[in-house]
């Protein structure tokens, strides 16, 4: 078990470009979450999946954001037409199916939009 | 809407001191509470998970308590070390599967 893996670790992009991040959860974890963290703040929930089904989305997830989890394994988070306000750390977490269980986070993807 | 507050925002202590970090939440109907550690520019490392039915959890020099009725949790760190320097985040799970985080306490342990 290698933990939650995120790729890339850092991404610098020009405003208006599209970016895609990948998350590989701990194997056998059915639940996968995306959070966004800006400087000096705690992480904020974006969306979560149970297997391949996206069950909840935050209002923070504008139309420019889309997340997928095909086949219930890895997940991707795409941001279209990036804006400077999208600059943040994007964190992925996974947990076992049962409710009330421990969430394990990856190392995050640091996005800088210039 | 659940809100989580962590006090203090920053704390600086000499090595060897015992310390307490505080976390409060507005809605006591929680599934669990989790404490995390975050080093600069890194992801979150889970430290302790307390289920809503539990009062405390211990791991090494760390002890976390939970008083659900009053909406409070504390993280006690014994015999602090410079390697404990990091930001400590408290998060609660309630109503849905998502975690609601506080802004964290930045701890500096001076040698």
mmCIF file with all atom_site columns, C-alpha atoms in Angstrom:
data_model
loop_
_atom_site.group_PDB
_atom_site.id
_atom_site.type_symbol
_atom_site.label_atom_id
_atom_site.label_alt_id
_atom_site.label_comp_id
_atom_site.label_asym_id
_atom_site.label_entity_id
_atom_site.label_seq_id
_atom_site.pdbx_PDB_ins_code
_atom_site.Cartn_x
_atom_site.Cartn_y
_atom_site.Cartn_z
_atom_site.occupancy
_atom_site.B_iso_or_equiv
_atom_site.pdbx_formal_charge
_atom_site.auth_seq_id
_atom_site.auth_comp_id
_atom_site.auth_asym_id
_atom_site.auth_atom_id
_atom_site.pdbx_PDB_model_num
ATOM 1   C CA . UNK A 1 1   ? 0.000   0.000  0.000   1.00 0.00 ? 1   UNK A CA 1
ATOM 2   C CA . UNK A 1 2   ? 1.676   3.172  -1.198  1.00 0.00 ? 2   UNK A CA 1
ATOM 3   C CA . UNK A 1 3   ? -0.936  5.619  0.029   1.00 0.00 ? 3   UNK A CA 1
ATOM 4   C CA . UNK A 1 4   ? -2.833  8.189  -2.000  1.00 0.00 ? 4   UNK A CA 1
ATOM 5   C CA . UNK A 1 5   ? -0.839  9.351  -5.007  1.00 0.00 ? 5   UNK A CA 1
ATOM 6   C CA . UNK A 1 6   ? -1.355  12.635 -6.881  1.00 0.00 ? 6   UNK A CA 1
ATOM 7   C CA . UNK A 1 7   ? 0.153   13.783 -10.140 1.00 0.00 ? 7   UNK A CA 1
ATOM 8   C CA . UNK A 1 8   ? 1.593   16.249 -10.948 1.00 0.00 ? 8   UNK A CA 1
ATOM 9   C CA . UNK A 1 9   ? 2.916   17.692 -7.695  1.00 0.00 ? 9   UNK A CA 1
ATOM 10  C CA . UNK A 1 10  ? 3.244   21.156 -9.194  1.00 0.00 ? 10  UNK A CA 1
ATOM 11  C CA . UNK A 1 11  ? 1.638   22.791 -12.219 1.00 0.00 ? 11  UNK A CA 1
ATOM 12  C CA . UNK A 1 12  ? 2.189   26.286 -13.586 1.00 0.00 ? 12  UNK A CA 1
ATOM 13  C CA . UNK A 1 13  ? -0.178  27.333 -16.331 1.00 0.00 ? 13  UNK A CA 1
ATOM 14  C CA . UNK A 1 14  ? -1.187  30.464 -18.170 1.00 0.00 ? 14  UNK A CA 1
ATOM 15  C CA . UNK A 1 15  ? -4.590  31.967 -17.581 1.00 0.00 ? 15  UNK A CA 1
ATOM 16  C CA . UNK A 1 16  ? -7.151  30.505 -19.943 1.00 0.00 ? 16  UNK A CA 1
ATOM 17  C CA . UNK A 1 17  ? -5.444  27.131 -20.342 1.00 0.00 ? 17  UNK A CA 1
ATOM 18  C CA . UNK A 1 18  ? -6.983  23.836 -19.293 1.00 0.00 ? 18  UNK A CA 1
ATOM 19  C CA . UNK A 1 19  ? -5.332  21.612 -16.681 1.00 0.00 ? 19  UNK A CA 1
ATOM 20  C CA . UNK A 1 20  ? -5.992  18.074 -15.494 1.00 0.00 ? 20  UNK A CA 1
ATOM 21  C CA . UNK A 1 21  ? -4.881  16.451 -12.249 1.00 0.00 ? 21  UNK A CA 1
ATOM 22  C CA . UNK A 1 22  ? -4.836  12.769 -11.397 1.00 0.00 ? 22  UNK A CA 1
ATOM 23  C CA . UNK A 1 23  ? -5.418  10.981 -8.102  1.00 0.00 ? 23  UNK A CA 1
ATOM 24  C CA . UNK A 1 24  ? -4.792  7.309  -7.364  1.00 0.00 ? 24  UNK A CA 1
ATOM 25  C CA . UNK A 1 25  ? -6.487  6.331  -4.089  1.00 0.00 ? 25  UNK A CA 1
ATOM 26  C CA . UNK A 1 26  ? -5.477  3.603  -1.700  1.00 0.00 ? 26  UNK A CA 1
ATOM 27  C CA . UNK A 1 27  ? -6.522  0.355  -3.299  1.00 0.00 ? 27  UNK A CA 1
ATOM 28  C CA . UNK A 1 28  ? -9.838  -1.034 -2.029  1.00 0.00 ? 28  UNK A CA 1
ATOM 29  C CA . UNK A 1 29  ? -10.948 2.416  -0.821  1.00 0.00 ? 29  UNK A CA 1
ATOM 30  C CA . UNK A 1 30  ? -14.337 3.018  -2.385  1.00 0.00 ? 30  UNK A CA 1
ATOM 31  C CA . UNK A 1 31  ? -14.615 6.679  -1.480  1.00 0.00 ? 31  UNK A CA 1
ATOM 32  C CA . UNK A 1 32  ? -12.530 9.379  -3.102  1.00 0.00 ? 32  UNK A CA 1
ATOM 33  C CA . UNK A 1 33  ? -12.631 13.098 -2.300  1.00 0.00 ? 33  UNK A CA 1
ATOM 34  C CA . UNK A 1 34  ? -11.264 16.296 -3.808  1.00 0.00 ? 34  UNK A CA 1
ATOM 35  C CA . UNK A 1 35  ? -10.499 19.360 -1.687  1.00 0.00 ? 35  UNK A CA 1
ATOM 36  C CA . UNK A 1 36  ? -8.988  22.756 -2.445  1.00 0.00 ? 36  UNK A CA 1
ATOM 37  C CA . UNK A 1 37  ? -6.747  24.657 -0.050  1.00 0.00 ? 37  UNK A CA 1
ATOM 38  C CA . UNK A 1 38  ? -5.626  28.261 -0.375  1.00 0.00 ? 38  UNK A CA 1
ATOM 39  C CA . UNK A 1 39  ? -2.843  29.867 1.634   1.00 0.00 ? 39  UNK A CA 1
ATOM 40  C CA . UNK A 1 40  ? -3.611  30.161 5.339   1.00 0.00 ? 40  UNK A CA 1
ATOM 41  C CA . UNK A 1 41  ? -6.921  28.331 5.049   1.00 0.00 ? 41  UNK A CA 1
ATOM 42  C CA . UNK A 1 42  ? -8.088  24.829 5.803   1.00 0.00 ? 42  UNK A CA 1
ATOM 43  C CA . UNK A 1 43  ? -9.020  22.542 2.908   1.00 0.00 ? 43  UNK A CA 1
ATOM 44  C CA . UNK A 1 44  ? -12.486 23.073 1.420   1.00 0.00 ? 44  UNK A CA 1
ATOM 45  C CA . UNK A 1 45  ? -14.564 20.235 0.031   1.00 0.00 ? 45  UNK A CA 1
ATOM 46  C CA . UNK A 1 46  ? -15.094 20.121 -3.737  1.00 0.00 ? 46  UNK A CA 1
ATOM 47  C CA . UNK A 1 47  ? -16.620 16.737 -4.562  1.00 0.00 ? 47  UNK A CA 1
ATOM 48  C CA . UNK A 1 48  ? -16.661 13.049 -3.693  1.00 0.00 ? 48  UNK A CA 1
ATOM 49  C CA . UNK A 1 49  ? -17.175 9.695  -5.348  1.00 0.00 ? 49  UNK A CA 1
ATOM 50  C CA . UNK A 1 50  ? -18.355 6.369  -4.126  1.00 0.00 ? 50  UNK A CA 1
ATOM 51  C CA . UNK A 1 51  ? -16.899 3.934  -6.626  1.00 0.00 ? 51  UNK A CA 1
ATOM 52  C CA . UNK A 1 52  ? -17.579 5.572  -10.003 1.00 0.00 ? 52  UNK A CA 1
ATOM 53  C CA . UNK A 1 53  ? -20.604 7.591  -8.854  1.00 0.00 ? 53  UNK A CA 1
ATOM 54  C CA . UNK A 1 54  ? -20.139 11.280 -8.079  1.00 0.00 ? 54  UNK A CA 1
ATOM 55  C CA . UNK A 1 55  ? -22.439 11.725 -5.091  1.00 0.00 ? 55  UNK A CA 1
ATOM 56  C CA . UNK A 1 56  ? -21.894 15.295 -3.957  1.00 0.00 ? 56  UNK A CA 1
ATOM 57  C CA . UNK A 1 57  ? -20.509 18.498 -5.431  1.00 0.00 ? 57  UNK A CA 1
ATOM 58  C CA . UNK A 1 58  ? -19.774 21.738 -3.635  1.00 0.00 ? 58  UNK A CA 1
ATOM 59  C CA . UNK A 1 59  ? -20.970 25.073 -4.924  1.00 0.00 ? 59  UNK A CA 1
ATOM 60  C CA . UNK A 1 60  ? -17.254 25.869 -5.168  1.00 0.00 ? 60  UNK A CA 1
ATOM 61  C CA . UNK A 1 61  ? -17.155 23.515 -8.143  1.00 0.00 ? 61  UNK A CA 1
ATOM 62  C CA . UNK A 1 62  ? -18.090 25.911 -10.934 1.00 0.00 ? 62  UNK A CA 1
ATOM 63  C CA . UNK A 1 63  ? -18.994 24.858 -14.473 1.00 0.00 ? 63  UNK A CA 1
ATOM 64  C CA . UNK A 1 64  ? -15.313 25.098 -15.383 1.00 0.00 ? 64  UNK A CA 1
ATOM 65  C CA . UNK A 1 65  ? -14.504 22.217 -13.049 1.00 0.00 ? 65  UNK A CA 1
ATOM 66  C CA . UNK A 1 66  ? -15.222 18.585 -13.812 1.00 0.00 ? 66  UNK A CA 1
ATOM 67  C CA . UNK A 1 67  ? -14.219 15.419 -12.011 1.00 0.00 ? 67  UNK A CA 1
ATOM 68  C CA . UNK A 1 68  ? -14.427 11.817 -13.085 1.00 0.00 ? 68  UNK A CA 1
ATOM 69  C CA . UNK A 1 69  ? -13.680 8.438  -11.622 1.00 0.00 ? 69  UNK A CA 1
ATOM 70  C CA . UNK A 1 70  ? -14.013 5.903  -14.408 1.00 0.00 ? 70  UNK A CA 1
ATOM 71  C CA . UNK A 1 71  ? -14.283 2.296  -13.243 1.00 0.00 ? 71  UNK A CA 1
ATOM 72  C CA . UNK A 1 72  ? -14.103 3.422  -9.640  1.00 0.00 ? 72  UNK A CA 1
ATOM 73  C CA . UNK A 1 73  ? -10.325 3.493  -9.534  1.00 0.00 ? 73  UNK A CA 1
ATOM 74  C CA . UNK A 1 74  ? -8.259  6.642  -10.194 1.00 0.00 ? 74  UNK A CA 1
ATOM 75  C CA . UNK A 1 75  ? -9.888  10.049 -10.520 1.00 0.00 ? 75  UNK A CA 1
ATOM 76  C CA . UNK A 1 76  ? -9.186  13.128 -12.606 1.00 0.00 ? 76  UNK A CA 1
ATOM 77  C CA . UNK A 1 77  ? -10.031 16.746 -11.871 1.00 0.00 ? 77  UNK A CA 1
ATOM 78  C CA . UNK A 1 78  ? -10.076 19.077 -14.864 1.00 0.00 ? 78  UNK A CA 1
ATOM 79  C CA . UNK A 1 79  ? -10.199 22.849 -14.742 1.00 0.00 ? 79  UNK A CA 1
ATOM 80  C CA . UNK A 1 80  ? -11.086 24.590 -18.001 1.00 0.00 ? 80  UNK A CA 1
ATOM 81  C CA . UNK A 1 81  ? -10.177 28.196 -18.852 1.00 0.00 ? 81  UNK A CA 1
ATOM 82  C CA . UNK A 1 82  ? -8.127  28.622 -15.702 1.00 0.00 ? 82  UNK A CA 1
ATOM 83  C CA . UNK A 1 83  ? -8.273  31.897 -13.783 1.00 0.00 ? 83  UNK A CA 1
ATOM 84  C CA . UNK A 1 84  ? -5.801  33.352 -11.304 1.00 0.00 ? 84  UNK A CA 1
ATOM 85  C CA . UNK A 1 85  ? -8.267  32.630 -8.529  1.00 0.00 ? 85  UNK A CA 1
ATOM 86  C CA . UNK A 1 86  ? -7.880  28.916 -9.243  1.00 0.00 ? 86  UNK A CA 1
ATOM 87  C CA . UNK A 1 87  ? -4.337  29.030 -7.866  1.00 0.00 ? 87  UNK A CA 1
ATOM 88  C CA . UNK A 1 88  ? -4.381  26.699 -4.859  1.00 0.00 ? 88  UNK A CA 1
ATOM 89  C CA . UNK A 1 89  ? -3.358  23.292 -3.552  1.00 0.00 ? 89  UNK A CA 1
ATOM 90  C CA . UNK A 1 90  ? -5.686  20.563 -4.796  1.00 0.00 ? 90  UNK A CA 1
ATOM 91  C CA . UNK A 1 91  ? -5.860  17.653 -2.389  1.00 0.00 ? 91  UNK A CA 1
ATOM 92  C CA . UNK A 1 92  ? -7.232  14.181 -2.949  1.00 0.00 ? 92  UNK A CA 1
ATOM 93  C CA . UNK A 1 93  ? -8.273  11.807 -0.173  1.00 0.00 ? 93  UNK A CA 1
ATOM 94  C CA . UNK A 1 94  ? -9.699  8.315  0.050   1.00 0.00 ? 94  UNK A CA 1
ATOM 95  C CA . UNK A 1 95  ? -11.442 6.260  2.710   1.00 0.00 ? 95  UNK A CA 1
ATOM 96  C CA . UNK A 1 96  ? -13.044 2.823  3.051   1.00 0.00 ? 96  UNK A CA 1
ATOM 97  C CA . UNK A 1 97  ? -16.713 2.437  2.260   1.00 0.00 ? 97  UNK A CA 1
ATOM 98  C CA . UNK A 1 98  ? -18.037 2.450  5.791   1.00 0.00 ? 98  UNK A CA 1
ATOM 99  C CA . UNK A 1 99  ? -19.045 5.822  7.118   1.00 0.00 ? 99  UNK A CA 1
ATOM 100 C CA . UNK A 1 100 ? -17.081 7.440  9.913   1.00 0.00 ? 100 UNK A CA 1
ATOM 101 C CA . UNK A 1 101 ? -13.766 6.015  8.818   1.00 0.00 ? 101 UNK A CA 1
ATOM 102 C CA . UNK A 1 102 ? -10.392 7.655  8.570   1.00 0.00 ? 102 UNK A CA 1
ATOM 103 C CA . UNK A 1 103 ? -9.585  9.755  5.513   1.00 0.00 ? 103 UNK A CA 1
ATOM 104 C CA . UNK A 1 104 ? -6.101  9.529  4.001   1.00 0.00 ? 104 UNK A CA 1
ATOM 105 C CA . UNK A 1 105 ? -4.753  12.386 1.933   1.00 0.00 ? 105 UNK A CA 1
ATOM 106 C CA . UNK A 1 106 ? -2.251  12.596 -0.892  1.00 0.00 ? 106 UNK A CA 1
ATOM 107 C CA . UNK A 1 107 ? 0.585   15.108 -1.180  1.00 0.00 ? 107 UNK A CA 1
ATOM 108 C CA . UNK A 1 108 ? -1.507  17.467 -3.258  1.00 0.00 ? 108 UNK A CA 1
ATOM 109 C CA . UNK A 1 109 ? -1.081  19.267 -6.573  1.00 0.00 ? 109 UNK A CA 1
ATOM 110 C CA . UNK A 1 110 ? 0.022   22.888 -6.300  1.00 0.00 ? 110 UNK A CA 1
ATOM 111 C CA . UNK A 1 111 ? -1.531  24.905 -9.144  1.00 0.00 ? 111 UNK A CA 1
ATOM 112 C CA . UNK A 1 112 ? -0.206  28.343 -10.048 1.00 0.00 ? 112 UNK A CA 1
ATOM 113 C CA . UNK A 1 113 ? -2.067  30.307 -12.717 1.00 0.00 ? 113 UNK A CA 1
ATOM 114 C CA . UNK A 1 114 ? -0.020  33.173 -14.173 1.00 0.00 ? 114 UNK A CA 1
ATOM 115 C CA . UNK B 2 1   ? -23.906 24.820 8.442   1.00 0.00 ? 1   UNK B CA 1
ATOM 116 C CA . UNK B 2 2   ? -21.014 23.263 10.322  1.00 0.00 ? 2   UNK B CA 1
ATOM 117 C CA . UNK B 2 3   ? -18.193 25.645 11.236  1.00 0.00 ? 3   UNK B CA 1
ATOM 118 C CA . UNK B 2 4   ? -14.873 24.663 12.804  1.00 0.00 ? 4   UNK B CA 1
ATOM 119 C CA . UNK B 2 5   ? -12.652 27.073 14.719  1.00 0.00 ? 5   UNK B CA 1
ATOM 120 C CA . UNK B 2 6   ? -9.110  26.464 15.904  1.00 0.00 ? 6   UNK B CA 1
ATOM 121 C CA . UNK B 2 7   ? -7.418  28.477 18.613  1.00 0.00 ? 7   UNK B CA 1
ATOM 122 C CA . UNK B 2 8   ? -4.726  29.707 18.727  1.00 0.00 ? 8   UNK B CA 1
ATOM 123 C CA . UNK B 2 9   ? -3.871  30.437 15.092  1.00 0.00 ? 9   UNK B CA 1
ATOM 124 C CA . UNK B 2 10  ? -0.174  30.200 15.934  1.00 0.00 ? 10  UNK B CA 1
ATOM 125 C CA . UNK B 2 11  ? 1.816   28.940 18.888  1.00 0.00 ? 11  UNK B CA 1
ATOM 126 C CA . UNK B 2 12  ? 5.538   29.053 19.671  1.00 0.00 ? 12  UNK B CA 1
ATOM 127 C CA . UNK B 2 13  ? 6.953   26.975 22.519  1.00 0.00 ? 13  UNK B CA 1
ATOM 128 C CA . UNK B 2 14  ? 10.368  25.841 23.753  1.00 0.00 ? 14  UNK B CA 1
ATOM 129 C CA . UNK B 2 15  ? 11.375  22.243 23.209  1.00 0.00 ? 15  UNK B CA 1
ATOM 130 C CA . UNK B 2 16  ? 10.161  19.857 25.895  1.00 0.00 ? 16  UNK B CA 1
ATOM 131 C CA . UNK B 2 17  ? 7.025   21.773 26.777  1.00 0.00 ? 17  UNK B CA 1
ATOM 132 C CA . UNK B 2 18  ? 3.610   20.091 26.904  1.00 0.00 ? 18  UNK B CA 1
ATOM 133 C CA . UNK B 2 19  ? 0.966   21.916 24.883  1.00 0.00 ? 19  UNK B CA 1
ATOM 134 C CA . UNK B 2 20  ? -2.720  21.892 24.001  1.00 0.00 ? 20  UNK B CA 1
ATOM 135 C CA . UNK B 2 21  ? -4.361  22.819 20.710  1.00 0.00 ? 21  UNK B CA 1
ATOM 136 C CA . UNK B 2 22  ? -8.058  23.615 20.684  1.00 0.00 ? 22  UNK B CA 1
ATOM 137 C CA . UNK B 2 23  ? -10.794 22.915 18.166  1.00 0.00 ? 23  UNK B CA 1
ATOM 138 C CA . UNK B 2 24  ? -14.464 23.837 18.408  1.00 0.00 ? 24  UNK B CA 1
ATOM 139 C CA . UNK B 2 25  ? -17.392 23.037 16.107  1.00 0.00 ? 25  UNK B CA 1
ATOM 140 C CA . UNK B 2 26  ? -20.896 24.464 15.936  1.00 0.00 ? 26  UNK B CA 1
ATOM 141 C CA . UNK B 2 27  ? -22.999 21.361 15.166  1.00 0.00 ? 27  UNK B CA 1
ATOM 142 C CA . UNK B 2 28  ? -22.589 18.537 17.674  1.00 0.00 ? 28  UNK B CA 1
ATOM 143 C CA . UNK B 2 29  ? -24.178 15.952 15.345  1.00 0.00 ? 29  UNK B CA 1
ATOM 144 C CA . UNK B 2 30  ? -20.881 14.583 14.032  1.00 0.00 ? 30  UNK B CA 1
ATOM 145 C CA . UNK B 2 31  ? -19.760 11.145 12.871  1.00 0.00 ? 31  UNK B CA 1
ATOM 146 C CA . UNK B 2 32  ? -16.152 11.660 13.850  1.00 0.00 ? 32  UNK B CA 1
ATOM 147 C CA . UNK B 2 33  ? -13.374 14.181 14.350  1.00 0.00 ? 33  UNK B CA 1
ATOM 148 C CA . UNK B 2 34  ? -9.937  13.861 12.835  1.00 0.00 ? 34  UNK B CA 1
ATOM 149 C CA . UNK B 2 35  ? -6.672  15.651 13.615  1.00 0.00 ? 35  UNK B CA 1
ATOM 150 C CA . UNK B 2 36  ? -4.127  16.145 10.833  1.00 0.00 ? 36  UNK B CA 1
ATOM 151 C CA . UNK B 2 37  ? -0.620  17.464 10.531  1.00 0.00 ? 37  UNK B CA 1
ATOM 152 C CA . UNK B 2 38  ? 0.500   19.493 7.500   1.00 0.00 ? 38  UNK B CA 1
ATOM 153 C CA . UNK B 2 39  ? 4.091   20.423 6.740   1.00 0.00 ? 39  UNK B CA 1
ATOM 154 C CA . UNK B 2 40  ? 4.700   23.458 4.479   1.00 0.00 ? 40  UNK B CA 1
ATOM 155 C CA . UNK B 2 41  ? 3.752   22.747 0.876   1.00 0.00 ? 41  UNK B CA 1
ATOM 156 C CA . UNK B 2 42  ? 2.760   19.176 1.667   1.00 0.00 ? 42  UNK B CA 1
ATOM 157 C CA . UNK B 2 43  ? -0.390  17.136 1.989   1.00 0.00 ? 43  UNK B CA 1
ATOM 158 C CA . UNK B 2 44  ? -2.152  16.134 5.188   1.00 0.00 ? 44  UNK B CA 1
ATOM 159 C CA . UNK B 2 45  ? -1.005  13.350 7.503   1.00 0.00 ? 45  UNK B CA 1
ATOM 160 C CA . UNK B 2 46  ? -3.694  11.797 9.673   1.00 0.00 ? 46  UNK B CA 1
ATOM 161 C CA . UNK B 2 47  ? -2.771  11.802 13.354  1.00 0.00 ? 47  UNK B CA 1
ATOM 162 C CA . UNK B 2 48  ? -5.843  10.657 15.256  1.00 0.00 ? 48  UNK B CA 1
ATOM 163 C CA . UNK B 2 49  ? -9.467  9.782  14.505  1.00 0.00 ? 49  UNK B CA 1
ATOM 164 C CA . UNK B 2 50  ? -12.086 9.980  17.248  1.00 0.00 ? 50  UNK B CA 1
ATOM 165 C CA . UNK B 2 51  ? -15.488 8.435  16.590  1.00 0.00 ? 51  UNK B CA 1
ATOM 166 C CA . UNK B 2 52  ? -18.516 10.289 17.927  1.00 0.00 ? 52  UNK B CA 1
ATOM 167 C CA . UNK B 2 53  ? -19.024 7.606  20.591  1.00 0.00 ? 53  UNK B CA 1
ATOM 168 C CA . UNK B 2 54  ? -15.467 7.937  21.899  1.00 0.00 ? 54  UNK B CA 1
ATOM 169 C CA . UNK B 2 55  ? -14.022 10.384 24.406  1.00 0.00 ? 55  UNK B CA 1
ATOM 170 C CA . UNK B 2 56  ? -10.351 10.216 23.498  1.00 0.00 ? 56  UNK B CA 1
ATOM 171 C CA . UNK B 2 57  ? -7.651  8.584  21.401  1.00 0.00 ? 57  UNK B CA 1
ATOM 172 C CA . UNK B 2 58  ? -3.927  8.278  22.039  1.00 0.00 ? 58  UNK B CA 1
ATOM 173 C CA . UNK B 2 59  ? -0.953  7.711  19.768  1.00 0.00 ? 59  UNK B CA 1
ATOM 174 C CA . UNK B 2 60  ? 2.512   8.014  21.238  1.00 0.00 ? 60  UNK B CA 1
ATOM 175 C CA . UNK B 2 61  ? 2.975   11.537 22.599  1.00 0.00 ? 61  UNK B CA 1
ATOM 176 C CA . UNK B 2 62  ? -0.379  12.647 21.178  1.00 0.00 ? 62  UNK B CA 1
ATOM 177 C CA . UNK B 2 63  ? -3.722  12.528 22.949  1.00 0.00 ? 63  UNK B CA 1
ATOM 178 C CA . UNK B 2 64  ? -6.944  13.849 21.486  1.00 0.00 ? 64  UNK B CA 1
ATOM 179 C CA . UNK B 2 65  ? -10.145 14.296 23.434  1.00 0.00 ? 65  UNK B CA 1
ATOM 180 C CA . UNK B 2 66  ? -13.681 14.898 22.258  1.00 0.00 ? 66  UNK B CA 1
ATOM 181 C CA . UNK B 2 67  ? -16.595 16.511 24.099  1.00 0.00 ? 67  UNK B CA 1
ATOM 182 C CA . UNK B 2 68  ? -19.366 16.292 21.546  1.00 0.00 ? 68  UNK B CA 1
ATOM 183 C CA . UNK B 2 69  ? -22.023 17.967 23.695  1.00 0.00 ? 69  UNK B CA 1
ATOM 184 C CA . UNK B 2 70  ? -19.966 21.117 24.082  1.00 0.00 ? 70  UNK B CA 1
ATOM 185 C CA . UNK B 2 71  ? -18.579 20.963 20.532  1.00 0.00 ? 71  UNK B CA 1
ATOM 186 C CA . UNK B 2 72  ? -14.943 20.826 21.548  1.00 0.00 ? 72  UNK B CA 1
ATOM 187 C CA . UNK B 2 73  ? -11.815 18.782 20.986  1.00 0.00 ? 73  UNK B CA 1
ATOM 188 C CA . UNK B 2 74  ? -8.273  19.192 22.217  1.00 0.00 ? 74  UNK B CA 1
ATOM 189 C CA . UNK B 2 75  ? -5.000  17.797 20.936  1.00 0.00 ? 75  UNK B CA 1
ATOM 190 C CA . UNK B 2 76  ? -2.414  17.370 23.666  1.00 0.00 ? 76  UNK B CA 1
ATOM 191 C CA . UNK B 2 77  ? 1.231   17.027 22.645  1.00 0.00 ? 77  UNK B CA 1
ATOM 192 C CA . UNK B 2 78  ? 3.603   15.854 25.359  1.00 0.00 ? 78  UNK B CA 1
ATOM 193 C CA . UNK B 2 79  ? 7.295   16.719 25.514  1.00 0.00 ? 79  UNK B CA 1
ATOM 194 C CA . UNK B 2 80  ? 7.276   18.703 22.282  1.00 0.00 ? 80  UNK B CA 1
ATOM 195 C CA . UNK B 2 81  ? 10.190  18.395 19.835  1.00 0.00 ? 81  UNK B CA 1
ATOM 196 C CA . UNK B 2 82  ? 11.382  20.646 16.986  1.00 0.00 ? 82  UNK B CA 1
ATOM 197 C CA . UNK B 2 83  ? 10.162  17.955 14.579  1.00 0.00 ? 83  UNK B CA 1
ATOM 198 C CA . UNK B 2 84  ? 6.624   18.604 15.792  1.00 0.00 ? 84  UNK B CA 1
ATOM 199 C CA . UNK B 2 85  ? 6.719   22.021 14.099  1.00 0.00 ? 85  UNK B CA 1
ATOM 200 C CA . UNK B 2 86  ? 3.900   22.043 11.536  1.00 0.00 ? 86  UNK B CA 1
ATOM 201 C CA . UNK B 2 87  ? 0.331   23.198 11.051  1.00 0.00 ? 87  UNK B CA 1
ATOM 202 C CA . UNK B 2 88  ? -2.241  21.097 12.879  1.00 0.00 ? 88  UNK B CA 1
ATOM 203 C CA . UNK B 2 89  ? -5.716  20.864 11.365  1.00 0.00 ? 89  UNK B CA 1
ATOM 204 C CA . UNK B 2 90  ? -8.927  19.677 12.950  1.00 0.00 ? 90  UNK B CA 1
ATOM 205 C CA . UNK B 2 91  ? -11.777 18.357 10.792  1.00 0.00 ? 91  UNK B CA 1
ATOM 206 C CA . UNK B 2 92  ? -15.254 16.999 11.510  1.00 0.00 ? 92  UNK B CA 1
ATOM 207 C CA . UNK B 2 93  ? -17.482 14.725 9.497   1.00 0.00 ? 93  UNK B CA 1
ATOM 208 C CA . UNK B 2 94  ? -21.194 15.327 9.953   1.00 0.00 ? 94  UNK B CA 1
ATOM 209 C CA . UNK B 2 95  ? -24.355 14.782 7.921   1.00 0.00 ? 95  UNK B CA 1
ATOM 210 C CA . UNK B 2 96  ? -22.545 13.961 4.714   1.00 0.00 ? 96  UNK B CA 1
ATOM 211 C CA . UNK B 2 97  ? -19.277 12.322 3.873   1.00 0.00 ? 97  UNK B CA 1
ATOM 212 C CA . UNK B 2 98  ? -17.242 15.492 3.547   1.00 0.00 ? 98  UNK B CA 1
ATOM 213 C CA . UNK B 2 99  ? -14.842 16.832 6.147   1.00 0.00 ? 99  UNK B CA 1
ATOM 214 C CA . UNK B 2 100 ? -15.191 20.407 7.375   1.00 0.00 ? 100 UNK B CA 1
ATOM 215 C CA . UNK B 2 101 ? -11.827 21.847 8.415   1.00 0.00 ? 101 UNK B CA 1
ATOM 216 C CA . UNK B 2 102 ? -10.658 24.596 10.689  1.00 0.00 ? 102 UNK B CA 1
ATOM 217 C CA . UNK B 2 103 ? -7.965  26.993 9.536   1.00 0.00 ? 103 UNK B CA 1
ATOM 218 C CA . UNK B 2 104 ? -5.330  25.239 11.592  1.00 0.00 ? 104 UNK B CA 1
ATOM 219 C CA . UNK B 2 105 ? -2.842  26.081 14.317  1.00 0.00 ? 105 UNK B CA 1
ATOM 220 C CA . UNK B 2 106 ? 0.724   26.743 13.215  1.00 0.00 ? 106 UNK B CA 1
ATOM 221 C CA . UNK B 2 107 ? 3.052   25.272 15.827  1.00 0.00 ? 107 UNK B CA 1
ATOM 222 C CA . UNK B 2 108 ? 6.711   26.182 16.174  1.00 0.00 ? 108 UNK B CA 1
ATOM 223 C CA . UNK B 2 109 ? 8.857   24.262 18.662  1.00 0.00 ? 109 UNK B CA 1
ATOM 224 C CA . UNK B 2 110 ? 12.123  26.053 19.342  1.00 0.00 ? 110 UNK B CA 1
ATOM 225 C CA . UNK B 2 111 ? 15.278  24.050 20.181  1.00 0.00 ? 111 UNK B CA 1
#
